[in-house]
PDB file of C-alpha atoms in Angstrom:
ATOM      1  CA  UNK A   1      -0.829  -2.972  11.740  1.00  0.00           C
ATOM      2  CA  UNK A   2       1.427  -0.992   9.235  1.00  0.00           C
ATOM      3  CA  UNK A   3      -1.397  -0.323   6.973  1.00  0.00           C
ATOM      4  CA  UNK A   4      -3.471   1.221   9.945  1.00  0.00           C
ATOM      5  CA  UNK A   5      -0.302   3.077  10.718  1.00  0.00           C
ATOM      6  CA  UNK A   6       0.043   4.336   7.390  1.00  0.00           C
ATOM      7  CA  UNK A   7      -3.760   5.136   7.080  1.00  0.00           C
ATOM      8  CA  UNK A   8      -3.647   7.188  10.463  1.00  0.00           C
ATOM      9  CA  UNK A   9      -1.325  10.093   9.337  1.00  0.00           C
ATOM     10  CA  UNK A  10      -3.394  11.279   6.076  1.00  0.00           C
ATOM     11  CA  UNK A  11      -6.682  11.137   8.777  1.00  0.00           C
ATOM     12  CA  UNK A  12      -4.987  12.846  11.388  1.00  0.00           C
ATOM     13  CA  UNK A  13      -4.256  15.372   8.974  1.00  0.00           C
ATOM     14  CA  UNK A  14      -7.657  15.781   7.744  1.00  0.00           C
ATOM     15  CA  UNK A  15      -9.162  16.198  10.777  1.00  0.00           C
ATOM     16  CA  UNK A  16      -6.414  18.723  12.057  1.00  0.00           C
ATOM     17  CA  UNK A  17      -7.427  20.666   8.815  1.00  0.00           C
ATOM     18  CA  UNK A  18     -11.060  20.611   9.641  1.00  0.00           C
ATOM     19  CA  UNK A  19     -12.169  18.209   6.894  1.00  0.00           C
ATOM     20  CA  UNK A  20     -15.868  16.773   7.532  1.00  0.00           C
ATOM     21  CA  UNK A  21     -14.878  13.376   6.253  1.00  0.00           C
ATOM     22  CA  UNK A  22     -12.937  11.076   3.571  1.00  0.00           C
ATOM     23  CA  UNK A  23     -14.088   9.420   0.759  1.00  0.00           C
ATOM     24  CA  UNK A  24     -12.021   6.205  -0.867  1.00  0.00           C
ATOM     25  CA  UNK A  25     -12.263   3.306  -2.715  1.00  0.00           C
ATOM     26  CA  UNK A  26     -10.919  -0.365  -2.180  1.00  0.00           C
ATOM     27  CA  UNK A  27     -11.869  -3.781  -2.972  1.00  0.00           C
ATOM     28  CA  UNK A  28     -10.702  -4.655   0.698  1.00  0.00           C
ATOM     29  CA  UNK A  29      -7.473  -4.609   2.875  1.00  0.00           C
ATOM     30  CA  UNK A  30      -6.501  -1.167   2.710  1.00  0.00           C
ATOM     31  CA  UNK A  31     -10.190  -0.395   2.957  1.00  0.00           C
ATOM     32  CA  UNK A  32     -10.641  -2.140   6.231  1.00  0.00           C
ATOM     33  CA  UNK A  33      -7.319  -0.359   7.624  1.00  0.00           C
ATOM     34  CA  UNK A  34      -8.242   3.059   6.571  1.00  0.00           C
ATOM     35  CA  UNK A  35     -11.956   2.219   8.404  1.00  0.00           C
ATOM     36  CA  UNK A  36      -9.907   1.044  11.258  1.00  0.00           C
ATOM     37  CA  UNK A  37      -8.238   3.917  11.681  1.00  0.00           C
ATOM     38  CA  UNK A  38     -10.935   5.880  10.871  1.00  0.00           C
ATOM     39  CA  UNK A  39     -12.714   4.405  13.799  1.00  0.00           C
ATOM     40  CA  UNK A  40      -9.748   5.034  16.546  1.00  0.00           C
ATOM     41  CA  UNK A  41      -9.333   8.894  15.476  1.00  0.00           C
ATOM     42  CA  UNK A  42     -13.481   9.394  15.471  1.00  0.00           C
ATOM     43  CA  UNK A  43     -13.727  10.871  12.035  1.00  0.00           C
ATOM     44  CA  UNK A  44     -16.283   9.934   9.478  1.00  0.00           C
ATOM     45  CA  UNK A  45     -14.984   7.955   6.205  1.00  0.00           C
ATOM     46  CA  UNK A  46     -17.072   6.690   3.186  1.00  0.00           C
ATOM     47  CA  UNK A  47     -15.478   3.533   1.281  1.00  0.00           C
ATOM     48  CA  UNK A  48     -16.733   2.849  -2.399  1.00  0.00           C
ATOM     49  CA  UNK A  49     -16.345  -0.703  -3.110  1.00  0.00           C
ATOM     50  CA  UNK A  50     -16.848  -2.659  -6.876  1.00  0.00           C
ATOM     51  CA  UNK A  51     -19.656  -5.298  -6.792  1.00  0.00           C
ATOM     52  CA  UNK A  52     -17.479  -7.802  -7.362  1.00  0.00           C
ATOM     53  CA  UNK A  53     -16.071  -7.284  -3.509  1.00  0.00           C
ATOM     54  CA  UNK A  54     -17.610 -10.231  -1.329  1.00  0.00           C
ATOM     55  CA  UNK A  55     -19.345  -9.623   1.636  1.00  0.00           C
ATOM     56  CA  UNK A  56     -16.674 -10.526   4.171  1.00  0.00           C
ATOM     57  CA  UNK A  57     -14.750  -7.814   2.747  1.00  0.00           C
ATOM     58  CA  UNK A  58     -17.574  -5.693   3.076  1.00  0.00           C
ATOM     59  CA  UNK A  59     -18.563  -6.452   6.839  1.00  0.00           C
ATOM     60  CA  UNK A  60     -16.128  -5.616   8.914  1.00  0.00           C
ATOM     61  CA  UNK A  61     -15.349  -2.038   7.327  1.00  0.00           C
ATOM     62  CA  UNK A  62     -19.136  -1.699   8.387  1.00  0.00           C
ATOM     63  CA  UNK A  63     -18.303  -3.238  11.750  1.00  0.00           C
ATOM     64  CA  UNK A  64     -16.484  -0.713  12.157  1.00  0.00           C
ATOM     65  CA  UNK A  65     -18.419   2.358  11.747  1.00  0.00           C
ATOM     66  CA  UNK A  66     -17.405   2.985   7.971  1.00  0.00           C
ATOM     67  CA  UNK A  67     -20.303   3.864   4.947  1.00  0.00           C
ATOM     68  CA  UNK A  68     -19.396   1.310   2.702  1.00  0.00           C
ATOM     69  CA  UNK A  69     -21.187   2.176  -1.228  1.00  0.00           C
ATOM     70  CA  UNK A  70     -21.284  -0.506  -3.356  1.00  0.00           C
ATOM     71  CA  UNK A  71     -20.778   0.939  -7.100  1.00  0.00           C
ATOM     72  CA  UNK A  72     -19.487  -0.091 -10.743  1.00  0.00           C
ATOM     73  CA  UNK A  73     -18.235  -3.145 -11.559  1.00  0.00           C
ATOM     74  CA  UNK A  74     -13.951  -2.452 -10.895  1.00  0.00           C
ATOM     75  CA  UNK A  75     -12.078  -0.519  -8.898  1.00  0.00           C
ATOM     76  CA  UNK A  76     -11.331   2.082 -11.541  1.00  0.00           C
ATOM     77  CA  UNK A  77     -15.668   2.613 -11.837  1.00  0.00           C
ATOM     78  CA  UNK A  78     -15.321   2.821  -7.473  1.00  0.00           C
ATOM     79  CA  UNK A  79     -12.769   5.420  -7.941  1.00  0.00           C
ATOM     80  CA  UNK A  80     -14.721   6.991 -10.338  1.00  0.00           C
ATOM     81  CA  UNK A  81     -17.786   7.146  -7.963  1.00  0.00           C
ATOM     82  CA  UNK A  82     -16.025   8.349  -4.713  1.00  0.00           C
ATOM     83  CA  UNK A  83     -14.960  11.294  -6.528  1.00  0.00           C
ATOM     84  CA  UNK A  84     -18.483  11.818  -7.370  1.00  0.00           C
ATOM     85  CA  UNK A  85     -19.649  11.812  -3.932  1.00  0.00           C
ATOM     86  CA  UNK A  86     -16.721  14.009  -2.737  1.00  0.00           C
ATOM     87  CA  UNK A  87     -18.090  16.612  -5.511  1.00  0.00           C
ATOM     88  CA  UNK A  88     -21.216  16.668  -4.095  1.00  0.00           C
ATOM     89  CA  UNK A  89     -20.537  16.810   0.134  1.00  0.00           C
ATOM     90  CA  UNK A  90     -19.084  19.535   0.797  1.00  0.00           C
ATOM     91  CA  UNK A  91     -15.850  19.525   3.311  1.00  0.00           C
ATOM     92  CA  UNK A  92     -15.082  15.743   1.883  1.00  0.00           C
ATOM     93  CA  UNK A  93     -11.824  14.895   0.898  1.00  0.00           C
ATOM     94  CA  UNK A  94     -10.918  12.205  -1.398  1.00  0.00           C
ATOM     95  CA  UNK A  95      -8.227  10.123  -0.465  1.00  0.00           C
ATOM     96  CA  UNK A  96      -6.966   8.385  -3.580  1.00  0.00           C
ATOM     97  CA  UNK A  97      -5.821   4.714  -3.106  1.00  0.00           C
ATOM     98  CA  UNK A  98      -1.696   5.835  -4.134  1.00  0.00           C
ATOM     99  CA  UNK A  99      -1.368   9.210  -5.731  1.00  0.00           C
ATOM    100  CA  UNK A 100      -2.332  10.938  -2.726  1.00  0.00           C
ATOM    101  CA  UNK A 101       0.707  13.009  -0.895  1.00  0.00           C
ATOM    102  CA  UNK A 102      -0.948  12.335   2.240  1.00  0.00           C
ATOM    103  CA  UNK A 103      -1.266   8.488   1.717  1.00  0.00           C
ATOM    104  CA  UNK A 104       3.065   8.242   0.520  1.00  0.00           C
ATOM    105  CA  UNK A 105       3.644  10.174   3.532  1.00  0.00           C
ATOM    106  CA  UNK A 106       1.834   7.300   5.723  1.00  0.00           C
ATOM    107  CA  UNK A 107       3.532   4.986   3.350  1.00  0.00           C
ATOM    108  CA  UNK A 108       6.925   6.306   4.290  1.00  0.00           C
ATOM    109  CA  UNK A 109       6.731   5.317   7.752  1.00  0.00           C
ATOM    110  CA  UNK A 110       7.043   1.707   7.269  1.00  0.00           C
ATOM    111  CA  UNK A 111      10.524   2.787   5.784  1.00  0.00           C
ATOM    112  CA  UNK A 112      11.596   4.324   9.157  1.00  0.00           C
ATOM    113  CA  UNK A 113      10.036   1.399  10.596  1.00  0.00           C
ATOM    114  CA  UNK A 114      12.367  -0.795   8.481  1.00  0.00           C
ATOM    115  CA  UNK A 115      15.762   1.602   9.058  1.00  0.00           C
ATOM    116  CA  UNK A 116      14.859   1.513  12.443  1.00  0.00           C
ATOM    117  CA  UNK A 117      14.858  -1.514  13.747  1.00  0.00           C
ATOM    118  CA  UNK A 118      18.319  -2.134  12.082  1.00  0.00           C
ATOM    119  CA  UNK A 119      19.594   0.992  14.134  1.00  0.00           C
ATOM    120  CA  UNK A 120      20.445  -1.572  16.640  1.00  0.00           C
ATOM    121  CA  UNK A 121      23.796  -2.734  14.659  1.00  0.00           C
ATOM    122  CA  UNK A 122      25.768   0.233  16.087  1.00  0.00           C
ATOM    123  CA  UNK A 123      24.395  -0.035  19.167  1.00  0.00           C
ATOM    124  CA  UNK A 124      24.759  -4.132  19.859  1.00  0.00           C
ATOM    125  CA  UNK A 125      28.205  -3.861  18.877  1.00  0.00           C
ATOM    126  CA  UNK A 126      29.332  -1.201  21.466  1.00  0.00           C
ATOM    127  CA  UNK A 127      27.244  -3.048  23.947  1.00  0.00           C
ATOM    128  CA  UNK A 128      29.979  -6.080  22.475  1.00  0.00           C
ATOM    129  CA  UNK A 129      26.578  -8.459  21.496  1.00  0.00           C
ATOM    130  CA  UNK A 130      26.124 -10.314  18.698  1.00  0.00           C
ATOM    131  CA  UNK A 131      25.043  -7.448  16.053  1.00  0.00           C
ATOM    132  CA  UNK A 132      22.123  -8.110  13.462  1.00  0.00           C
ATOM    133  CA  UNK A 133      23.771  -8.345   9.688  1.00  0.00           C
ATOM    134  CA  UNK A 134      23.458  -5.051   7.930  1.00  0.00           C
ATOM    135  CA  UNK A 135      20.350  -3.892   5.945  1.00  0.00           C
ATOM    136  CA  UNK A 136      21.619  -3.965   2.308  1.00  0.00           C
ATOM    137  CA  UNK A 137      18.193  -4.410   0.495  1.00  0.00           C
ATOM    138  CA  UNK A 138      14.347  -4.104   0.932  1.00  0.00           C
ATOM    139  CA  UNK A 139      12.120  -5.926  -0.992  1.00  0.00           C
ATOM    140  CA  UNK A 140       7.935  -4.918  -1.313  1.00  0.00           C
ATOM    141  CA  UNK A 141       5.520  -5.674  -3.580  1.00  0.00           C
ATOM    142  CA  UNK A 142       4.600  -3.346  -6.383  1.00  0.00           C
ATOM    143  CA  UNK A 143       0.776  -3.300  -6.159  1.00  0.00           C
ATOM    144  CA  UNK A 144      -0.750   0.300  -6.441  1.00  0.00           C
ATOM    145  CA  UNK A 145       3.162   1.524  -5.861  1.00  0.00           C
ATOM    146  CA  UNK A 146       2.632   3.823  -2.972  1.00  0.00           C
ATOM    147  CA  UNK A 147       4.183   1.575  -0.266  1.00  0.00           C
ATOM    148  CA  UNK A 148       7.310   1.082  -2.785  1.00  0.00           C
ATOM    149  CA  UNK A 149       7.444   4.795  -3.530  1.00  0.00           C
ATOM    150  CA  UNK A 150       6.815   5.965  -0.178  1.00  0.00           C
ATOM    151  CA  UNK A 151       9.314   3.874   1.906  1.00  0.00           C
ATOM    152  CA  UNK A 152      12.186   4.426  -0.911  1.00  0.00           C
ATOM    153  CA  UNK A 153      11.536   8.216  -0.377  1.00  0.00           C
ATOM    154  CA  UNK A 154      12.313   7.974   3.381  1.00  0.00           C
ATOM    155  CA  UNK A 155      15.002   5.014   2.742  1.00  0.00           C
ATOM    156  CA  UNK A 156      17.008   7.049   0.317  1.00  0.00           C
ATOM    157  CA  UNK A 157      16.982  10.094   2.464  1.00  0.00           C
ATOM    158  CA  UNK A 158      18.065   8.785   5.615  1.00  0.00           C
ATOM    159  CA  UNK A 159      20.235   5.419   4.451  1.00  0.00           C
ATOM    160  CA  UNK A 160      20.733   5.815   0.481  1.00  0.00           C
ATOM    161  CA  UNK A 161      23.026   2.871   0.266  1.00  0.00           C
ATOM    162  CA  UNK A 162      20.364   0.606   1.400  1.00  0.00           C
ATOM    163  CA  UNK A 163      18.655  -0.779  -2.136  1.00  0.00           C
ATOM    164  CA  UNK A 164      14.709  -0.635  -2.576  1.00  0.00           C
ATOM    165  CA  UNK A 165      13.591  -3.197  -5.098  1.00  0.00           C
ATOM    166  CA  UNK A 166       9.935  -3.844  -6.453  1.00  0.00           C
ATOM    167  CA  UNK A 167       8.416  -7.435  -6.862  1.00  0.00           C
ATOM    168  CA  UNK A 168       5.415  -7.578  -9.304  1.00  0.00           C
ATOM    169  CA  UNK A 169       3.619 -10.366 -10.926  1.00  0.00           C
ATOM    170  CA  UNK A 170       5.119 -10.766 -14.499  1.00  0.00           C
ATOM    171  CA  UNK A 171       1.673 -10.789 -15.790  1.00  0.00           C
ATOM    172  CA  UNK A 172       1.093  -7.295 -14.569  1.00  0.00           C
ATOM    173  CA  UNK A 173       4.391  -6.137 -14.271  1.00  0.00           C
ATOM    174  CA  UNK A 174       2.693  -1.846 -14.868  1.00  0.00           C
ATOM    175  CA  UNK A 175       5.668  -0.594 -13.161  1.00  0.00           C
ATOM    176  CA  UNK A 176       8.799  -2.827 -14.715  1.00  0.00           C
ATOM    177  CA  UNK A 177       6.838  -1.623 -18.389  1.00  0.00           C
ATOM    178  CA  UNK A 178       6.577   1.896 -17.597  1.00  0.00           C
ATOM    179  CA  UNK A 179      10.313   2.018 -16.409  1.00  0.00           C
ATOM    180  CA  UNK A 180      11.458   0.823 -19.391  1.00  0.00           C
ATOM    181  CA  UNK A 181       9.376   2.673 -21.725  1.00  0.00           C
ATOM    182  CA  UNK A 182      10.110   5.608 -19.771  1.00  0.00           C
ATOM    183  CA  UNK A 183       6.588   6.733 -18.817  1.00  0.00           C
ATOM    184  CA  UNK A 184       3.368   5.581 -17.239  1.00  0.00           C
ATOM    185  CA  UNK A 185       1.778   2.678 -19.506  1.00  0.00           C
ATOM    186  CA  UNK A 186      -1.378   1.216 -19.219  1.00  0.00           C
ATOM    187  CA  UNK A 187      -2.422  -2.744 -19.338  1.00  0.00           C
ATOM    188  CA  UNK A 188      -5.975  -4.615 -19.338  1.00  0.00           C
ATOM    189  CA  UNK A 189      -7.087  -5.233 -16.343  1.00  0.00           C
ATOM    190  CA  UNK A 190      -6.788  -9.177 -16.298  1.00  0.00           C
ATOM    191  CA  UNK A 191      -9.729  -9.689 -13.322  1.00  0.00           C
ATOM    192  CA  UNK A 192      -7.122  -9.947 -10.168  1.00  0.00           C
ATOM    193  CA  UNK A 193      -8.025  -7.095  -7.835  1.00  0.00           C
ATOM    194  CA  UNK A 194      -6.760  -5.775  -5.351  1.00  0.00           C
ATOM    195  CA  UNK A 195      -2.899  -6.203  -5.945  1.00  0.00           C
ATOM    196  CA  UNK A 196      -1.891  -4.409  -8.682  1.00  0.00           C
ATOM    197  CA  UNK A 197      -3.409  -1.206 -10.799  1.00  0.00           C
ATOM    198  CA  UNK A 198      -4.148  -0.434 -14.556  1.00  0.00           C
ATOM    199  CA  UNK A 199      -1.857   2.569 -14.465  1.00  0.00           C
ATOM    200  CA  UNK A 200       0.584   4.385 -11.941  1.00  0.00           C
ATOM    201  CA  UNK A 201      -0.247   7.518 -10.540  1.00  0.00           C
ATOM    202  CA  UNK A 202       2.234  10.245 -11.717  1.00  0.00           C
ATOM    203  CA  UNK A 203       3.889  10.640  -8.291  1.00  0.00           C
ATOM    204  CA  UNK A 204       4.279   7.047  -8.093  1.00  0.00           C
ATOM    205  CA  UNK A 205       5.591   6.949 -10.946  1.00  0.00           C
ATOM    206  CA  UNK A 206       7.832   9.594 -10.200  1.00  0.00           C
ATOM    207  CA  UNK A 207       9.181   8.671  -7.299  1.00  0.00           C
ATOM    208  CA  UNK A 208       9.991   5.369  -8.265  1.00  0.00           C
ATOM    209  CA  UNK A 209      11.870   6.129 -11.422  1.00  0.00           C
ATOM    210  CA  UNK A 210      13.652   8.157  -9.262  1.00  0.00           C
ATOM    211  CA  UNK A 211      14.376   6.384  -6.315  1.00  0.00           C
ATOM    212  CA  UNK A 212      13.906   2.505  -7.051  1.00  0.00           C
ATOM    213  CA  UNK A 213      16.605   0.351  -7.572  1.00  0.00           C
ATOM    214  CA  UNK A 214      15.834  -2.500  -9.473  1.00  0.00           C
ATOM    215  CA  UNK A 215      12.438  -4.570 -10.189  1.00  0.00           C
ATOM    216  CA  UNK A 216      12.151  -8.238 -10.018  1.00  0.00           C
ATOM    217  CA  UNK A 217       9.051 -10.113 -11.940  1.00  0.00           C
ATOM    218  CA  UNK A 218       7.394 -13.186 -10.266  1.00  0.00           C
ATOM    219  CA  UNK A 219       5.746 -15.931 -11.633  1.00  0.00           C
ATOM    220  CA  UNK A 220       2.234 -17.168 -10.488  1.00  0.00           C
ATOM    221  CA  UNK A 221       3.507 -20.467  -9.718  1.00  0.00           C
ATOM    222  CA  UNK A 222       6.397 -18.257  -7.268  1.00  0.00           C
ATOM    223  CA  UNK A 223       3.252 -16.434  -6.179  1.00  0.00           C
ATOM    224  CA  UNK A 224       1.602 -19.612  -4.828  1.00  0.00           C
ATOM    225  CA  UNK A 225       4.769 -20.986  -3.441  1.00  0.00           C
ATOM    226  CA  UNK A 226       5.469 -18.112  -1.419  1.00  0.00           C
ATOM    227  CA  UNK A 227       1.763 -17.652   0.379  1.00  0.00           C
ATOM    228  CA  UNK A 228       1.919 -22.210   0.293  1.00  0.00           C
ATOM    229  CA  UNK A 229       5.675 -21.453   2.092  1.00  0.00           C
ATOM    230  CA  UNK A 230       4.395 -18.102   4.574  1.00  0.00           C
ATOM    231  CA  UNK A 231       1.133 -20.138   5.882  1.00  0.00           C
ATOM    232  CA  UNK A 232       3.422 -22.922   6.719  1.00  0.00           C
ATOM    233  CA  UNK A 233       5.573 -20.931   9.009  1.00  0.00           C
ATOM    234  CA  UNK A 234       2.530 -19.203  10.401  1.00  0.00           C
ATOM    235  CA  UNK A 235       1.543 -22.496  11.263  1.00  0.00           C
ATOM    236  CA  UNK A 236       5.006 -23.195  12.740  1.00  0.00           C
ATOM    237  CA  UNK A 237       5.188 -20.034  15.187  1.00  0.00           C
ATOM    238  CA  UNK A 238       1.802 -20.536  16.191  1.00  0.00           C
ATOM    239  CA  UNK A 239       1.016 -21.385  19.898  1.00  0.00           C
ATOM    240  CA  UNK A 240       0.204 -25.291  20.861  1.00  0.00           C
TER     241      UNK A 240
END
């Protein structure tokens, strides 16, 4: 739901300014939320997709009304083709998968999200309820770095006591090695897509040298533990 939330305001956007239609490219989940939203709003998107993406990826972008291009064989040779395609239609805007203003503001809103729903404490306590504990940290995954950058740019404006820390594999760790080189580095793409990028984009970057507290590496083994742990209490809260 977030990432359809987060996809909405960059397409709302473009349509207000009178684009004729956005151009992006994925190897999946943020693909099929920026055709979702796509779909609710009525405007025309076109999703570039590496042949390595499997089919039931592919479908239900198409499901939902998106032009999904197969091209190149990783998501940097998608990216490259999308802004090929938004060269040649006129009135198409490329929406790049991070780097993108319009895509940190979307981001940003799961931060408000967040500080919201822990706006409560004040209130519960007048009310003489049992208040929630206080937010002292957020934790989110690294990936492409626009949800980390965007909700620690909302965060630190509105609550800047409340930490933001990234979690990243340790075998891509592309934003704990730029930090601490002090600029954007780039590592071999080691075949996992879709959860992590070569390189940061420079507002990424940015922003979270700026604005991010701390960032914690992960093992795979900690990787597998925590999806084996999550499906477990899916299974838990799910309905007899």
């Amino acid at each position: 739901v977030t990432g359809v939330q987060t996809c909405a305001l960059p397409i709302s956007e473009l349509k207000r300014q009178g684009c004729r239609g956005a151009v992006s490219a994925s190897v999946g989940s943020r693909g099929l939320a920026l055709a979702t939203a796509a779909e609710r709003l009525s405007f025309p998107v076109t999703i570039v997709v590496p042949d390595s993406t499997p089919e039931q990826r592919r479908l239900p972008m198409e499901r939902l009304g998106a032009r999904v291009l197969v091209a190149g064989g990783s998501i940097s040779e998608a990216r490259e083709e999308a802004a090929r395609l938004v060269a040649a239609e006129e009135g198409a805007h490329m929406l790049q998968g991070h780097d993108d203003a319009l895509i940190l503001a979307g981001q940003a809103t799961a931060g408000i999200e967040i500080l919201r729903q822990h706006s409560s404490i004040v209130a519960a306590r007048q009310q003489g309820s049992p208040a929630r504990s206080p937010l002292d940290a957020i934790f989110l995954p690294v990936g492409g770095g626009s949800l980390l950058a965007g909700v620690a740019a909302a965060v630190k404006q509105l609550n800047p006591t409340v930490k933001v820390i990234g979690v990243e594999p340790q075998s891509v760790d592309v934003l704990r090695q730029s930090l601490m080189s002090g600029s954007r580095v780039t590592i071999e793409e080691p075949g996992v897509d879709g959860i992590w990028v070569p390189q940061l984009g420079e507002e990424v970057y940015r922003l979270c040298d700026t604005l991010v507290d701390d960032v914690v590496c992960v093992s795979d083994d900690e990787i597998r533990e925590a999806i084996r742990s999550e499906e477990h209490t899916s299974e838990l809260q799910s309905p007899i």
